[in-house]
CSV table of C-alpha atoms in Angstrom, one decimal:
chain,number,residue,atom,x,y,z
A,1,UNK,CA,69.7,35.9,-32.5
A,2,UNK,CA,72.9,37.1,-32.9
A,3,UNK,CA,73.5,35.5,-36.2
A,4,UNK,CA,70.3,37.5,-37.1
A,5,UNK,CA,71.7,40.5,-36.0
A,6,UNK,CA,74.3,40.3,-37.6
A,7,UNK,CA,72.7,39.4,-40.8
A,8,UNK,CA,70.8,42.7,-40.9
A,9,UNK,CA,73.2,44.9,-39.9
A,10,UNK,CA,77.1,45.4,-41.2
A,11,UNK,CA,78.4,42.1,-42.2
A,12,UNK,CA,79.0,41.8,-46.0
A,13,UNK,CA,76.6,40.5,-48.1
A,14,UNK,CA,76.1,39.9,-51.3
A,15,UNK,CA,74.0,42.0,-53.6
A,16,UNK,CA,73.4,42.0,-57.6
A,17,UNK,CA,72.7,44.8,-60.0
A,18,UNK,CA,71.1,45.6,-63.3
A,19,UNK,CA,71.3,48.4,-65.3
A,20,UNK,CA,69.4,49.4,-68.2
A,21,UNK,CA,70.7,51.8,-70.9
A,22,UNK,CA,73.9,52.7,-73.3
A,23,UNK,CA,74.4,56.8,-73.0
A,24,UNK,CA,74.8,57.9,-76.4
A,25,UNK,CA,77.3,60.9,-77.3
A,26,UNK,CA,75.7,61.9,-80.9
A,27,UNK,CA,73.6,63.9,-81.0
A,28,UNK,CA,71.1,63.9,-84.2
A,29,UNK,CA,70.9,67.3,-86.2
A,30,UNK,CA,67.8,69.5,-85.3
A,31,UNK,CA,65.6,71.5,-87.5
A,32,UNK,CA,66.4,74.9,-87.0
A,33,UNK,CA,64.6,76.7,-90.6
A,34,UNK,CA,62.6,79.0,-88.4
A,35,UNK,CA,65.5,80.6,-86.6
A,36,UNK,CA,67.7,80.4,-89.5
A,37,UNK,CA,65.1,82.7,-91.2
A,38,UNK,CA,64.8,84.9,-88.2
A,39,UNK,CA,68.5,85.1,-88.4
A,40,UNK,CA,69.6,85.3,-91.7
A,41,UNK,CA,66.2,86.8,-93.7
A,42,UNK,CA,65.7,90.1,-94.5
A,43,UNK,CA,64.4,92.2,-91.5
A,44,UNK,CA,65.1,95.5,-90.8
A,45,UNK,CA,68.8,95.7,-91.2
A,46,UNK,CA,68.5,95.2,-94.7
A,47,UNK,CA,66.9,98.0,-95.9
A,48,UNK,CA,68.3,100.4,-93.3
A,49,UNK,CA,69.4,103.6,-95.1
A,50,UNK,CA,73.1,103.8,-95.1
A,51,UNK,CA,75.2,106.5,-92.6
A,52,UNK,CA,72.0,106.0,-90.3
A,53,UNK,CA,74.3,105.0,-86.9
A,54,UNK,CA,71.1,105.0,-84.8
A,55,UNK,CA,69.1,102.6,-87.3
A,56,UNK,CA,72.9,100.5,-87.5
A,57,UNK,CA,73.0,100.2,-83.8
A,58,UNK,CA,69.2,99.4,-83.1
A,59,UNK,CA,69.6,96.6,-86.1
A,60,UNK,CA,73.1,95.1,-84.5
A,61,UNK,CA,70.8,95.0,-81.3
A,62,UNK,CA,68.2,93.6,-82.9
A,63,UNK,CA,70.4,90.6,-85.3
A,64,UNK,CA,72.6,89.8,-81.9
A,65,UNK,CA,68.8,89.5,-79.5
A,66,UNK,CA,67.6,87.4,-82.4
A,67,UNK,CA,71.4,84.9,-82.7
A,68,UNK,CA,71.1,84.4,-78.8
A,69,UNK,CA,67.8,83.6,-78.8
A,70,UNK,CA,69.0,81.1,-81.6
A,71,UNK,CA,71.4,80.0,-79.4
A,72,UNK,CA,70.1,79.7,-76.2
A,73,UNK,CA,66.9,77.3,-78.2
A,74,UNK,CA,69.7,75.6,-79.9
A,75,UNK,CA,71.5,74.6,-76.6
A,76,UNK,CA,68.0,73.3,-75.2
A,77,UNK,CA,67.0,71.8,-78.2
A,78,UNK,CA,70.6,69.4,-78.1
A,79,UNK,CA,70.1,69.2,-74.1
A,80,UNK,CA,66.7,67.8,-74.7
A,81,UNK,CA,67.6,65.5,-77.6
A,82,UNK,CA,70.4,64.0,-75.2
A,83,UNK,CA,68.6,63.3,-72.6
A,84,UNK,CA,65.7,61.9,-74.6
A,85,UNK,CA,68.3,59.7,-76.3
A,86,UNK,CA,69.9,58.8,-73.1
A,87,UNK,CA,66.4,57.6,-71.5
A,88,UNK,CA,65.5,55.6,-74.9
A,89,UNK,CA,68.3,54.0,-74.2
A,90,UNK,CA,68.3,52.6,-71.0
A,91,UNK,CA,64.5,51.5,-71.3
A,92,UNK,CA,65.4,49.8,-74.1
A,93,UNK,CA,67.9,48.3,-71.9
A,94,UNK,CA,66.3,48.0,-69.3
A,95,UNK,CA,63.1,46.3,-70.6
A,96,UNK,CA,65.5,43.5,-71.5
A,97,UNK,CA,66.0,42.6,-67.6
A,98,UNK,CA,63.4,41.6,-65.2
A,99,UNK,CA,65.1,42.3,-62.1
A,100,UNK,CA,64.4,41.0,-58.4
A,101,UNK,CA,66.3,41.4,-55.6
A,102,UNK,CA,66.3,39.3,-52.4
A,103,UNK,CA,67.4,41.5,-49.5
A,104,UNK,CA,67.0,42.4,-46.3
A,105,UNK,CA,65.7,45.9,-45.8
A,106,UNK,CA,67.4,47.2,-43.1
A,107,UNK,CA,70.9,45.5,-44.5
A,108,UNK,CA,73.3,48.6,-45.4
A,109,UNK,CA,74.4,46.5,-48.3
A,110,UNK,CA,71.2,46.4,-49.9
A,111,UNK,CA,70.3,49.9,-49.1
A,112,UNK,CA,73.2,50.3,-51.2
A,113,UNK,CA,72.0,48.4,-54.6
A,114,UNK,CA,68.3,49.7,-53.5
A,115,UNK,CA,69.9,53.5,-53.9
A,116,UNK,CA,71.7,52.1,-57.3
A,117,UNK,CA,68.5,51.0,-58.9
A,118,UNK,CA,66.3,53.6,-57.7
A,119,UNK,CA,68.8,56.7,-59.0
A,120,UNK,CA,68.7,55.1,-62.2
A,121,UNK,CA,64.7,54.6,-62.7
A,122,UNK,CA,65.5,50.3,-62.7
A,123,UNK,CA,62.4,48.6,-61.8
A,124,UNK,CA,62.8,45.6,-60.0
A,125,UNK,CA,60.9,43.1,-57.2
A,126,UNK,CA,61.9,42.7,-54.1
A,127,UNK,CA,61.7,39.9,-52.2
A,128,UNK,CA,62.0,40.2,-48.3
A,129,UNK,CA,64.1,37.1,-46.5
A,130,UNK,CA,63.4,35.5,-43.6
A,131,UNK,CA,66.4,35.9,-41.6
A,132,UNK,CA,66.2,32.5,-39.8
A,133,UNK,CA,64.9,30.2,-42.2
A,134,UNK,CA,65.8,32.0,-45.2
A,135,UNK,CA,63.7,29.9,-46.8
A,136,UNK,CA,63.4,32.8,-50.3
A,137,UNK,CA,66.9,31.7,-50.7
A,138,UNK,CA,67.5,28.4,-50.6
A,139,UNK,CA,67.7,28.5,-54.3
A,140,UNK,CA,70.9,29.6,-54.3
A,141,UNK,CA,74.9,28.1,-52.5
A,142,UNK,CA,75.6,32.3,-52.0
A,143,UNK,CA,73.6,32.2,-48.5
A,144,UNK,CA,74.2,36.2,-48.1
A,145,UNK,CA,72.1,38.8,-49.1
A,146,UNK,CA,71.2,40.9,-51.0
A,147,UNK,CA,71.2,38.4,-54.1
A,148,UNK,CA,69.7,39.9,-57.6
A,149,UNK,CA,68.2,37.6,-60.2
A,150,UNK,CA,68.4,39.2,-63.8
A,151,UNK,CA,66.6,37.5,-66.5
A,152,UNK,CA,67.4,38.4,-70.2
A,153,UNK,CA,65.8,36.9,-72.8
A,154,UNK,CA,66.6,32.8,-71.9
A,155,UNK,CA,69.6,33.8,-69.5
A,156,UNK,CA,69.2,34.2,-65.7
A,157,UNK,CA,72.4,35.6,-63.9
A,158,UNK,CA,72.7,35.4,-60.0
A,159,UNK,CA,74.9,38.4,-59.0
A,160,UNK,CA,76.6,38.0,-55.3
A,161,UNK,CA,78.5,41.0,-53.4
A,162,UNK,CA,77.0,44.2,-53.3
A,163,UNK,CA,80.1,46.5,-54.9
A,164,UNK,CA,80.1,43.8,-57.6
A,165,UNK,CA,76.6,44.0,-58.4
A,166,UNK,CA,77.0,47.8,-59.1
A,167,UNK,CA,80.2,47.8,-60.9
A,168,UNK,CA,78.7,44.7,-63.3
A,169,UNK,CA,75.0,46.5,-64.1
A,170,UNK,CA,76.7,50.4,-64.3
A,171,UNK,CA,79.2,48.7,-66.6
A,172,UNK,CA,76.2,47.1,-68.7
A,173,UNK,CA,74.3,50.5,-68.8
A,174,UNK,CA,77.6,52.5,-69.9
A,175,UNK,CA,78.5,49.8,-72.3
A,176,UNK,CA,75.6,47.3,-73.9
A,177,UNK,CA,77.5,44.2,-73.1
A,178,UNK,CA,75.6,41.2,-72.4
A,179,UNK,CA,75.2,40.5,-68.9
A,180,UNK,CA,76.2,37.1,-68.5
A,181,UNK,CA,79.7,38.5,-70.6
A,182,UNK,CA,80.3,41.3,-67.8
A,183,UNK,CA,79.6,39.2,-65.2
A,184,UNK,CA,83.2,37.0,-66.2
A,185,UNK,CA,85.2,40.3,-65.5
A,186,UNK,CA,84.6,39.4,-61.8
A,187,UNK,CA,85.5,36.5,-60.6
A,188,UNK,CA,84.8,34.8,-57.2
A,189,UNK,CA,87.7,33.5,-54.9
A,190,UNK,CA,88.1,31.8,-51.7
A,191,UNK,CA,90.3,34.0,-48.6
A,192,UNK,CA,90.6,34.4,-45.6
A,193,UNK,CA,89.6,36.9,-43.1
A,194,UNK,CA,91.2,38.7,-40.3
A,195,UNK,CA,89.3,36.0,-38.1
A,196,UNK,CA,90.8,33.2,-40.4
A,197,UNK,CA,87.3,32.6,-41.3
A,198,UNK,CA,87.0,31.5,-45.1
A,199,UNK,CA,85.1,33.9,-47.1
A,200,UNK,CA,84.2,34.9,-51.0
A,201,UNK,CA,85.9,37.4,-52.2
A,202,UNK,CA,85.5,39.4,-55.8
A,203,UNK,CA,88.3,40.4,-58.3
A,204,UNK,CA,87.9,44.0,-59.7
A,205,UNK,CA,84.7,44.4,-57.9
A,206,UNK,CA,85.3,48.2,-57.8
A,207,UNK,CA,86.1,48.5,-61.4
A,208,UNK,CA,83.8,49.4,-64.2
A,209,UNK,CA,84.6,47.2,-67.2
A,210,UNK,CA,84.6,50.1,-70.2
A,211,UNK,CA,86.6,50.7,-72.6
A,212,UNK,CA,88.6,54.0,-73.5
A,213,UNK,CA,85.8,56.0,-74.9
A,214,UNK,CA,83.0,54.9,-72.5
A,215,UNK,CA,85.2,55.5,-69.7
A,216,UNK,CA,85.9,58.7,-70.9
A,217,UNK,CA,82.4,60.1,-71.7
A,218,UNK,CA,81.3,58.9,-68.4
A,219,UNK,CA,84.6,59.7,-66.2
A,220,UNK,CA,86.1,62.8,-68.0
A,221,UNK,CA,89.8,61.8,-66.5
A,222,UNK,CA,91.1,59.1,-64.7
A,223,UNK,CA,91.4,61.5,-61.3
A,224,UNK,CA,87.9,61.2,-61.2
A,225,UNK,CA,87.2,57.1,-62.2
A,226,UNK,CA,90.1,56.5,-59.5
A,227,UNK,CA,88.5,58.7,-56.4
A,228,UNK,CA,84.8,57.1,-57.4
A,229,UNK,CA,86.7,53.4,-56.5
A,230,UNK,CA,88.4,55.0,-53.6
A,231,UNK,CA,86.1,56.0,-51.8
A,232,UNK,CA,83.6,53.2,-52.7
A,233,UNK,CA,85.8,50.8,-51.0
A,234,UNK,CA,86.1,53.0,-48.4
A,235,UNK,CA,82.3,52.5,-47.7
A,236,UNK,CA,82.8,48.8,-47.7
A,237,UNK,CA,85.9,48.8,-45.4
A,238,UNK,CA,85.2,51.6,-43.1
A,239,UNK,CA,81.8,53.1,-42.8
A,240,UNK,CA,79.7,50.4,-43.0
A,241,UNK,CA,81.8,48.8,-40.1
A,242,UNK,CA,80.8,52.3,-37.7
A,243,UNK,CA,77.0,50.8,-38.4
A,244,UNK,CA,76.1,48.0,-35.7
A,245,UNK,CA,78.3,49.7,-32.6
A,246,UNK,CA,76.5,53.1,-33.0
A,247,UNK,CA,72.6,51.4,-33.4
A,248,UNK,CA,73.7,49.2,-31.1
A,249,UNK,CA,75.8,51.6,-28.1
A,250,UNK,CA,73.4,51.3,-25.3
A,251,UNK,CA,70.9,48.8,-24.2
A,252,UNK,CA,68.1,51.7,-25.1
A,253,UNK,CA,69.3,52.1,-28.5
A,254,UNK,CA,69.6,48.1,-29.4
A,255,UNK,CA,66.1,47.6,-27.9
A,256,UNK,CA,65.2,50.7,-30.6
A,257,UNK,CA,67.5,49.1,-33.2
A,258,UNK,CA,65.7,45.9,-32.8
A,259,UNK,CA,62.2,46.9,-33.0
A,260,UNK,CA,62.9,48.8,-36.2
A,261,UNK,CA,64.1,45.8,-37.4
A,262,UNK,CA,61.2,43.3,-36.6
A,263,UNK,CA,58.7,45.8,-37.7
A,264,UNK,CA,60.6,46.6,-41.2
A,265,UNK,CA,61.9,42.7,-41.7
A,266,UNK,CA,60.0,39.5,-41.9
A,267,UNK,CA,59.7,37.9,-39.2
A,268,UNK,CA,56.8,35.4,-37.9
A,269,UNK,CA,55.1,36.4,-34.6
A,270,UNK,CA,57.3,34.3,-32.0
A,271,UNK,CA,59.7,35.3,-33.8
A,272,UNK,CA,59.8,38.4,-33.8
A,273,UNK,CA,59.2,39.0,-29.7
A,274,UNK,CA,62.1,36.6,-29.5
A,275,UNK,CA,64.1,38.4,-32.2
A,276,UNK,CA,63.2,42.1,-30.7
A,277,UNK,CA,64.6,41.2,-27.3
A,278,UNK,CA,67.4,38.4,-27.1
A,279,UNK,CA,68.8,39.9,-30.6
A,280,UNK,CA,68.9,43.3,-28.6
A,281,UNK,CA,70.8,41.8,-26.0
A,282,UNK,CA,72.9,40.0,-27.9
A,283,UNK,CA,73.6,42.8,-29.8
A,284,UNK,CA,74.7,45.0,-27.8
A,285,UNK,CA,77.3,43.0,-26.4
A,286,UNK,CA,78.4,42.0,-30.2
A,287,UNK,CA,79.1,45.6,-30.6
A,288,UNK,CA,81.1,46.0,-27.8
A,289,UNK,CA,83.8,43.1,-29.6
A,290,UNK,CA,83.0,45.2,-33.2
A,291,UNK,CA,84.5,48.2,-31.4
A,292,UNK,CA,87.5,46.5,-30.1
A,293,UNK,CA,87.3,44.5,-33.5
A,294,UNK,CA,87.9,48.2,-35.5
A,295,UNK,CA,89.7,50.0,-32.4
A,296,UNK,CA,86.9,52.3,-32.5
A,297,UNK,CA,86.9,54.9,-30.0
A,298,UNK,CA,85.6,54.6,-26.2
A,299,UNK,CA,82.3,56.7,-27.5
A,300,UNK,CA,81.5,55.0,-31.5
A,301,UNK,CA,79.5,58.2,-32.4
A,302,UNK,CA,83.0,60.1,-32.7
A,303,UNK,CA,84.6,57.7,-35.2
A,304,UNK,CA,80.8,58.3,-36.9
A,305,UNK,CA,81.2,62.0,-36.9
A,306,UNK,CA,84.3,61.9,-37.9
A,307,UNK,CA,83.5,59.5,-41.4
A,308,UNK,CA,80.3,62.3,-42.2
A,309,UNK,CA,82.9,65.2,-42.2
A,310,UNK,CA,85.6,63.3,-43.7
A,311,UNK,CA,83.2,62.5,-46.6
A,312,UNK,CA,81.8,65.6,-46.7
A,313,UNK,CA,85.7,67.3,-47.2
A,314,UNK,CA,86.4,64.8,-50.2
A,315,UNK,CA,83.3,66.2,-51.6
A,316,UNK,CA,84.6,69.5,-51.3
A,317,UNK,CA,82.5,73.0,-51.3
A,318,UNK,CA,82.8,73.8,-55.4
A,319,UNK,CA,80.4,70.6,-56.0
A,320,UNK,CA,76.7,69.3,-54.9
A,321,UNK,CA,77.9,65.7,-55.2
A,322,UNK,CA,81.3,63.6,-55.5
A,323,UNK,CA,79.7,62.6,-58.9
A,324,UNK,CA,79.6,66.4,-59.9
A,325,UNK,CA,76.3,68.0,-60.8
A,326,UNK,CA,75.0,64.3,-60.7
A,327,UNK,CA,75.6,61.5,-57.5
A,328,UNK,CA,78.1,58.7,-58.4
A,329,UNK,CA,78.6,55.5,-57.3
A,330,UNK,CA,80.8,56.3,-54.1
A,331,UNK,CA,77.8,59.2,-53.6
A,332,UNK,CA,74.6,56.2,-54.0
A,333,UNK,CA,77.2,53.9,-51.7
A,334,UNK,CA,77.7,56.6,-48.9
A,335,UNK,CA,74.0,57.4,-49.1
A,336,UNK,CA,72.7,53.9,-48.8
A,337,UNK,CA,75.0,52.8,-46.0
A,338,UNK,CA,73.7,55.6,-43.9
A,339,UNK,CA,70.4,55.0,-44.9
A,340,UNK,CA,69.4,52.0,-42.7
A,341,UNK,CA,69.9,54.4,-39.8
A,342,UNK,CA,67.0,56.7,-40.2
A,343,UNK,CA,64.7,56.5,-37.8
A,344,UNK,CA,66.9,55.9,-35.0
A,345,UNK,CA,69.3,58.1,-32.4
A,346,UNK,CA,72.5,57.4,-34.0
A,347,UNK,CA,71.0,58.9,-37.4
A,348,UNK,CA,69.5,61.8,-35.9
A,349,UNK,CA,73.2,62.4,-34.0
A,350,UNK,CA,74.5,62.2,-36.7
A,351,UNK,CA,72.6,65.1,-39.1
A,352,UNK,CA,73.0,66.9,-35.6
A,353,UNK,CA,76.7,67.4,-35.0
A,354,UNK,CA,78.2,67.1,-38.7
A,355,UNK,CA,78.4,68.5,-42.1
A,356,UNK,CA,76.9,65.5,-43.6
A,357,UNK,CA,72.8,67.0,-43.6
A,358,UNK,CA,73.2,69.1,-46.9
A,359,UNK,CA,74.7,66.4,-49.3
A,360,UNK,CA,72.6,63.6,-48.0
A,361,UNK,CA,69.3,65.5,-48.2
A,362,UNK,CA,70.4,66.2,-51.8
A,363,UNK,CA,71.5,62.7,-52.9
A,364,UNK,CA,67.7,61.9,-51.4
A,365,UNK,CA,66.3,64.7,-53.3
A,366,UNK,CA,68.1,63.3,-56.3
A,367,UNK,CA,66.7,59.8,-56.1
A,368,UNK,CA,63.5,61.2,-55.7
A,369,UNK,CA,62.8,63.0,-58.5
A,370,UNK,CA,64.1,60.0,-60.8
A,371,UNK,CA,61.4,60.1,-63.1
């Protein structure tokens, strides 16, 4: 039970991305006769008697109501042709990828590529994995989840590691590369852990494989590309390691922790009752060597509270999201780590006694009106 504990809660997995459309910077030239004509025809100014100030003045007011009306249309008329543009783009995109991701639903990790796709309107099939047979996966050598299967055309790419998987499809919606080309930029290698355990680990997995212009269109400055990776590794290495002792502090809250997880996962019925109780138990001791593990403190929910605000300072007060007026990747990586906690103590703690409440109800706001 404990190595389906840990399974579903922080232990990294792997996780695959697709993205699906190129943003486009030009945009095409509007038809603008009939406010040319209300601009530049003959109206009233034109056949206003000379040394007439009061006429002079209402036709100024008149020409400089009609050129920011012009204006303001013109500016809406572009926005709209951009975004339109934008949203051809990535369904065209898109529609080249049939997407499915194997995951376990309560996994931060694949909370994490669930928030990726969702933010950027990806459809995709999920597929729910028995967390003791795992049976759904025995397709693949990578025996972590979340994995995402992305068919294009006669290709099928398996994408591993969650960061990976978000760094490989963002880069294929920023820049049109071919899939299985993108997915060459990051390579798998054998380490070892701080356990001297063997493990899979992923070159430039935080990096978004563009080149000058893309990365510029999308970034604005290199201030910004650099805190994005900073503080998406800093989800991987820190937060998502505050997870498991916090659902799992007290006996209560594993037991709660537990049946969440049965009742979200997929579990057969002995299973489950075997899962709900002996995983629980398990658990909570577990937690206790995580937070000796990550010389957390003697109560985990501080080291929690202490994350939510420290996020919520990088974010700053001048901005609604990391991203700007639009989440980023750190933003959807925060957001979806958190996630698998609603629903239980340590969540509701957590919106309690910090800053965090505000940005993550609008990164969820965000998400849902993706349309």
């Amino acid at each position: 039970m404990a190595q389906v504990a840990r399974a579903l809660w922080p232990v990294r997995h792997a996780v695959v991305w697709r993205l699906g459309g190129r943003p486009q910077s030009a945009l095409p030239a509007q038809s603008r006769a009939g406010f040319a004509g209300a601009a530049g025809g003959p109206g009233p100014a034109a056949t206003t008697r000379k040394g007439n100030p009061r006429l002079l003045g209402a036709a100024a007011l008149a020409l400089g109501g009609v050129l920011g009306l012009y204006h303001t249309a013109r500016w809406h008329l572009r926005a709209q042709d951009l975004r339109a543009e934008r949203s051809s783009a990535q369904l065209s995109l898109s529609s080249r990828l049939q997407l499915t991701l194997y995951q376990y639903k309560t996994c931060p990790f694949c909370s994490k590529v669930r928030a990726f796709l969702d933010f950027h309107a990806l459809p995709y099939k999920v597929v729910e994995v028995n967390p003791v047979r795992k049976a759904e996966i025995k397709f693949s050598s990578y025996r972590k989840v979340p994995i995402l299967l992305a068919q294009e055309g006669e290709s099928l790419q398996q994408l591993n590691d969650s960061s990976v998987i978000i760094s490989a499809l963002k880069t294929y919606l920023v820049s049109g590369q071919p899939l299985e080309d993108i997915i060459t930029y990051y390579p798998p290698m054998k380490a070892m852990n701080d356990q001297g355990k063997e493990v899979t680990e992923f070159c430039n997995k935080y990096w978004l494989m563009l080149d000058e212009k893309e990365a510029q269109r999308m970034y604005g400055g290199k201030e910004a590309r650099t805190e994005e990776m900073k503080w998406r590794q800093w989800a991987d290495d820190w937060l998502v390691h505050l997870i498991s002792p916090n659902v799992y502090r007290t006996p209560a809250e594993a037991l709660a922790s537990f049946d969440y997880i049965v009742r979200e996962g997929k579990f057969g019925a002995v299973e489950g009752a075997v899962a709900k109780y002996m995983g629980a138990a398990a658990m909570y001791l577990i937690s206790k060597r995580l937070k000796s593990r990550h010389h957390l403190q003697d109560d985990v929910r501080e080291d929690l509270y202490e994350a939510a605000n420290k996020w919520v300072t990088a974010v700053g007060k001048d901005r609604p999201f990391m991203g700007g007026q639009q989440p980023n990747l750190a933003d959807l990586a925060v957001y979806g780590v958190l996630r698998v906690m609603e629903g239980l103590e340590a969540f509701d703690d957590l919106m309690r006694h910090t800053r965090i409440q505000p940005w993550y109800l609008r990164v969820e706001k965000a998400i849902a009106e993706v349309p």
